[in-house]
Amino acid sequence: MDPIAFLESRRSASPKALGLPVPSGAELERILTIASRTPDHGRLAPWRFVVLAGPGLASLAGAVGEAFRADHPEADDAAVRAARQRYDDAPMIVAVVSRARPQHPDRPGIPEWEQILTCGAVCMNLLHACHAHGYGAVWLSGWPAYHPAVLSHLGLAAHERLAGFVHVGTEPGKQEDRPRPRLDELVTMRDR
Ligand SMILES: Cc1cc2nc3c(=O)[nH]c(=O)nc-3n(C[C@H](O)[C@H](O)[C@H](O)COP(=O)(O)O)c2cc1C
């Protein structure tokens, strides 16, 4: 596919539609290398990846279920199953972790905002890299992305935040695109 058509055709997958196969080890290495090829003021690499597949995903789903049960002691088993379903059903998740710091020990002069923007760009690059390899992907958060017990299960340090769970897998077929923003509402031209 030509690169412009490629960029024009990327859209997020429905997480429910994603299945096997997932990227091989070699493909994943390439995908994460491409994702990491991102503008980064100060070369701080203010992100990292936690790749969840197989038992690692089952264990994440368990942690989400436990967090939900702790917060909703009245919940029955069906409600707990529903809360963890997204993780039980996912074929592979790349959790993207922001390591942005307000006063980064290596470069205190680099604004935290710019480090956060870099991590967001990594997520977007990751979506494109998955698409380029023929896989579907979608960037999701939801309450588990902010829950201390889930973040602790994923091994996040106190200063780290989850930029999102990027679900990756194979889509059964083409999905409808969504309406896209109107450019005339977003662009101000000042060229004269
Ligand atoms: C940080 C972040 C978190 C998101 N979390 C969710 C989510 O939890 N649930 C959801 O349905 N969409 C979520 N989205 C939106 C989807 O990733 C995506 O924007 C939407 O499905 C349409 O995607 P497309 O424009 O790539 O086709 C999130 C997007 C971002 C940037």
Tab-separated table of N, CA, C and O in Angstrom, residues 40 42 53 57 71-73 80 87 95 107 111 113-114 118 133 141 150 173 186 191:
chain	number	residue	atom	x	y	z
A	40	ASP	N	11.654	13.265	20.870
A	40	ASP	CA	11.872	13.100	22.310
A	40	ASP	C	12.873	14.163	22.773
A	40	ASP	O	14.082	13.939	22.699
A	42	GLY	N	15.375	16.051	24.651
A	42	GLY	CA	16.286	15.695	25.742
A	42	GLY	C	16.653	14.227	25.744
A	42	GLY	O	17.417	13.784	26.602
A	53	ALA	N	0.665	-11.167	27.399
A	53	ALA	CA	0.114	-12.201	26.531
A	53	ALA	C	0.009	-13.483	27.357
A	53	ALA	O	0.680	-13.632	28.386
A	57	LEU	N	-1.581	-12.110	30.586
A	57	LEU	CA	-2.891	-11.456	30.406
A	57	LEU	C	-3.899	-12.005	31.398
A	57	LEU	O	-4.694	-11.252	31.973
A	71	ASP	N	-13.455	-2.899	45.371
A	71	ASP	CA	-14.172	-1.612	45.325
A	71	ASP	C	-15.683	-1.790	45.358
A	71	ASP	O	-16.417	-0.833	45.638
A	72	HIS	N	-16.161	-2.995	45.011
A	72	HIS	CA	-17.608	-3.272	44.956
A	72	HIS	C	-17.891	-4.571	45.690
A	72	HIS	O	-18.168	-5.610	45.057
A	73	PRO	N	-17.806	-4.566	47.023
A	73	PRO	CA	-17.960	-5.815	47.781
A	73	PRO	C	-19.315	-6.485	47.539
A	73	PRO	O	-19.453	-7.691	47.751
A	80	VAL	N	-18.197	-9.275	38.347
A	80	VAL	CA	-16.725	-9.328	38.362
A	80	VAL	C	-16.222	-9.865	37.020
A	80	VAL	O	-15.258	-9.337	36.445
A	87	TYR	N	-9.988	-7.965	29.439
A	87	TYR	CA	-8.613	-8.455	29.585
A	87	TYR	C	-8.555	-9.965	29.375
A	87	TYR	O	-7.575	-10.496	28.849
A	95	ALA	N	0.931	-2.504	27.331
A	95	ALA	CA	0.669	-1.398	28.252
A	95	ALA	C	1.808	-0.397	28.061
A	95	ALA	O	2.982	-0.758	28.198
A	107	ARG	N	17.552	15.586	33.150
A	107	ARG	CA	17.429	16.873	32.444
A	107	ARG	C	16.287	17.675	33.064
A	107	ARG	O	15.188	17.727	32.516
A	111	PRO	N	10.453	20.229	30.082
A	111	PRO	CA	9.135	20.272	30.728
A	111	PRO	C	8.458	18.900	30.740
A	111	PRO	O	8.553	18.148	29.764
A	113	TRP	N	5.389	18.324	30.459
A	113	TRP	CA	4.385	18.325	29.386
A	113	TRP	C	4.967	17.723	28.106
A	113	TRP	O	4.333	16.920	27.425
A	114	GLU	N	6.212	18.096	27.791
A	114	GLU	CA	6.826	17.595	26.545
A	114	GLU	C	7.116	16.102	26.640
A	114	GLU	O	7.025	15.375	25.649
A	118	THR	N	5.523	13.151	24.245
A	118	THR	CA	6.337	12.109	23.609
A	118	THR	C	5.711	10.730	23.827
A	118	THR	O	5.622	9.924	22.899
A	133	HIS	N	2.041	-3.814	10.046
A	133	HIS	CA	2.327	-5.249	10.075
A	133	HIS	C	1.079	-6.094	9.805
A	133	HIS	O	1.129	-7.320	9.916
A	141	SER	N	-8.181	2.979	27.789
A	141	SER	CA	-7.806	3.199	29.190
A	141	SER	C	-8.843	2.490	30.056
A	141	SER	O	-8.703	1.308	30.347
A	150	VAL	N	-4.085	-2.188	40.153
A	150	VAL	CA	-3.777	-2.687	38.800
A	150	VAL	C	-2.400	-2.171	38.376
A	150	VAL	O	-1.573	-2.911	37.826
A	173	GLY	N	-12.237	-8.884	9.714
A	173	GLY	CA	-12.509	-8.237	8.424
A	173	GLY	C	-12.437	-6.742	8.574
A	173	GLY	O	-12.071	-6.224	9.630
A	186	LEU	N	-10.811	23.067	12.583
A	186	LEU	CA	-9.571	22.817	13.329
A	186	LEU	C	-8.391	23.643	12.851
A	186	LEU	O	-7.377	23.729	13.550
A	191	ASP	N	-1.601	32.932	6.329
A	191	ASP	CA	-0.561	32.923	5.314
A	191	ASP	C	-0.595	34.189	4.464
A	191	ASP	O	-0.025	34.236	3.401
